[in-house]
PDB file of C-alpha atoms in Angstrom:
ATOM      1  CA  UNK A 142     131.392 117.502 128.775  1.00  0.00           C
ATOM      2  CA  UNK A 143     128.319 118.313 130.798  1.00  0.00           C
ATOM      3  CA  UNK A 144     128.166 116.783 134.157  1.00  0.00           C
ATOM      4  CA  UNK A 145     125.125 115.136 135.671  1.00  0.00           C
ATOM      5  CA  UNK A 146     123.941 116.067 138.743  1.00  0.00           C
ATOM      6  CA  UNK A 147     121.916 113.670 141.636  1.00  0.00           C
ATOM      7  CA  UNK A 148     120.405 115.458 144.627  1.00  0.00           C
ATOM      8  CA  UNK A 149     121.274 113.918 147.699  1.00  0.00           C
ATOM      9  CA  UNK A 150     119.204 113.638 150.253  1.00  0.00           C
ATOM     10  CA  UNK A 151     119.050 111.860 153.748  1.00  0.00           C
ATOM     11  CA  UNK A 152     117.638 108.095 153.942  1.00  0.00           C
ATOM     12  CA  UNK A 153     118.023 107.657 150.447  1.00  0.00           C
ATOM     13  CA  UNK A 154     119.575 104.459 148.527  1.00  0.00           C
ATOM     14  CA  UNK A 155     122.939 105.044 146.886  1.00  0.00           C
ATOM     15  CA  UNK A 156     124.106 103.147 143.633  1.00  0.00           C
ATOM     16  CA  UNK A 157     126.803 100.568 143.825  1.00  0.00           C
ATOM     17  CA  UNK A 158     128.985 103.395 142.310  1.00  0.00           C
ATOM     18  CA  UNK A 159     127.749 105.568 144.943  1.00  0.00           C
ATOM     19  CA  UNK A 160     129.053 103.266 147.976  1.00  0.00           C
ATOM     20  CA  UNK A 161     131.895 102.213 146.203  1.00  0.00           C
ATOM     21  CA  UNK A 162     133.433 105.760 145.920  1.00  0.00           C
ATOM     22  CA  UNK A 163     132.583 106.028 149.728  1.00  0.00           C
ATOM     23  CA  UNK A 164     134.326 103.245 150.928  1.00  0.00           C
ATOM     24  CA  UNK A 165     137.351 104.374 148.556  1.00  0.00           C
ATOM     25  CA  UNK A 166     137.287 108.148 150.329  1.00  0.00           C
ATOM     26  CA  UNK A 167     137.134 106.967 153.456  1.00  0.00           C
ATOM     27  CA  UNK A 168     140.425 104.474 152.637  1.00  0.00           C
ATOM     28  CA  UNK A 169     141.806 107.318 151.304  1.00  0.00           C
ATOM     29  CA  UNK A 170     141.172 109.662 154.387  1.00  0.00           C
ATOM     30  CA  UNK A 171     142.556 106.380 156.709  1.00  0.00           C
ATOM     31  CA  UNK A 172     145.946 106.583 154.604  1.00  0.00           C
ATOM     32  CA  UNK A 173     146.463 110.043 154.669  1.00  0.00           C
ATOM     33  CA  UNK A 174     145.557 109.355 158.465  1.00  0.00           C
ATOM     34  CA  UNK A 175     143.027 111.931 157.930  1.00  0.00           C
ATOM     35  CA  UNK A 176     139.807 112.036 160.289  1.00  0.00           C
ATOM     36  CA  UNK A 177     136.352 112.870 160.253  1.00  0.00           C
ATOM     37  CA  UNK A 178     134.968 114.122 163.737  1.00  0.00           C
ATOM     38  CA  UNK A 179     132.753 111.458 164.884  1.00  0.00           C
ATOM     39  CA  UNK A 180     129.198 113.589 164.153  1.00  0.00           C
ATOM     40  CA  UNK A 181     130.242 114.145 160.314  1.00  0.00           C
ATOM     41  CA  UNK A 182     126.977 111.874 158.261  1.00  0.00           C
ATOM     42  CA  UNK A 183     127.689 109.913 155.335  1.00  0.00           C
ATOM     43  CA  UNK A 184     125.261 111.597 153.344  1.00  0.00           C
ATOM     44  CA  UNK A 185     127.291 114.887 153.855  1.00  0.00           C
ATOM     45  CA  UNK A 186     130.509 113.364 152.536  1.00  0.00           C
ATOM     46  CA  UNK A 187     128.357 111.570 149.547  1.00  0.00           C
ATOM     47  CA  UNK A 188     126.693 115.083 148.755  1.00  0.00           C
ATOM     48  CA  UNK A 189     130.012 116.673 148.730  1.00  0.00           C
ATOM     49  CA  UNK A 190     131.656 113.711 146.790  1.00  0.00           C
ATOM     50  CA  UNK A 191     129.100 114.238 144.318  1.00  0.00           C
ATOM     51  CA  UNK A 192     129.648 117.636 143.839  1.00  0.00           C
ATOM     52  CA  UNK A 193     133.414 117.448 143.865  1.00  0.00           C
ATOM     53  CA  UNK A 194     133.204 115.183 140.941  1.00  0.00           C
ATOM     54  CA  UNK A 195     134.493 112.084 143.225  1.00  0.00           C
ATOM     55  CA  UNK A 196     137.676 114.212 143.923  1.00  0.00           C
ATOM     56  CA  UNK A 197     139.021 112.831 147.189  1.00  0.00           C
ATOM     57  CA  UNK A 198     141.467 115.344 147.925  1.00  0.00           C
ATOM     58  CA  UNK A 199     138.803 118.216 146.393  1.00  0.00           C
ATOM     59  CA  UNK A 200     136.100 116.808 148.998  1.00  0.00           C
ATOM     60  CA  UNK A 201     138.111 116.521 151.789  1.00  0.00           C
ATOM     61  CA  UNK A 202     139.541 119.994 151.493  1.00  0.00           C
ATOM     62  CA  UNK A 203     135.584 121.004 150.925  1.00  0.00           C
ATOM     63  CA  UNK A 204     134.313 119.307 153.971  1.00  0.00           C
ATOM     64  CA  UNK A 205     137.485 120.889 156.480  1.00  0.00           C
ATOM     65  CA  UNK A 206     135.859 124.245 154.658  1.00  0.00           C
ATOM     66  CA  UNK A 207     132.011 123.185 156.570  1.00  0.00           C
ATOM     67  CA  UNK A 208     133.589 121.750 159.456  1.00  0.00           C
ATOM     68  CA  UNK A 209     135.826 125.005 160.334  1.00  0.00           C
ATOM     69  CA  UNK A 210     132.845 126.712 159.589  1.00  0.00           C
ATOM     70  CA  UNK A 211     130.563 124.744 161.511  1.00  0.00           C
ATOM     71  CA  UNK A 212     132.841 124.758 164.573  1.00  0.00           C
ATOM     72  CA  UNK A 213     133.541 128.552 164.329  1.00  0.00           C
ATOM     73  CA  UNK A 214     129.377 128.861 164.928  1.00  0.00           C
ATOM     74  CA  UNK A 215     128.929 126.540 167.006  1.00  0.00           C
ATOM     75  CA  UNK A 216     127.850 126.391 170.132  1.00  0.00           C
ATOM     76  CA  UNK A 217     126.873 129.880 169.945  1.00  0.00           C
ATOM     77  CA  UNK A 218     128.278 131.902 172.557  1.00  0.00           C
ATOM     78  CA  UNK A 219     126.070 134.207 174.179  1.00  0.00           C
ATOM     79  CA  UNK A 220     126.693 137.737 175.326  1.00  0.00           C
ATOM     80  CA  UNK A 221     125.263 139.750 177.858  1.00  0.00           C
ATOM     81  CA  UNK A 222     124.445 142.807 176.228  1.00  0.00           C
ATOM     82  CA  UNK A 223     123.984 146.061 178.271  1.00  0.00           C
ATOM     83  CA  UNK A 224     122.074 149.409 177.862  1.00  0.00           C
TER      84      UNK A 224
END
């Protein structure tokens, strides 16, 4: 079967669906006792829901992917270089 796809973007209005599948992820992360760090957006876990297929264990194993990333680059650690 071929899969729809939505682009998500920031400030936009989800469908019922949408929110519903949010509030189930984030019930989900709560029982694994599973947390997002405080700065993770909405929209990022909806984007990535989306394009895990609304796979809760897919997505969260997707986002830990960006967020080890993300932490691994930033702050950016400056080096004094020398000739």
């Amino acid at each position: 079967p071929v899969r729809s796809q939505r682009l998500m973007f920031y400030n936009q209005k989800w469908e019922p669906s949408e929110e519903k599948h949010l509030r189930r992820f984030k019930r989900h992360l709560r029982t694994k006792q599973l947390e997002l760090p405080e700065w993770w957006p909405d929209e990022e876990s909806m984007r990535i829901l989306h394009a895990a297929n609304f796979d809760y264990e897919k997505t969260w194993t997707d986002i830990n992917v960006i967020i080890n990333f993300r932490q691994g680059l930033f702050p950016i650690q400056l080096e004094d270089v020398h000739a």
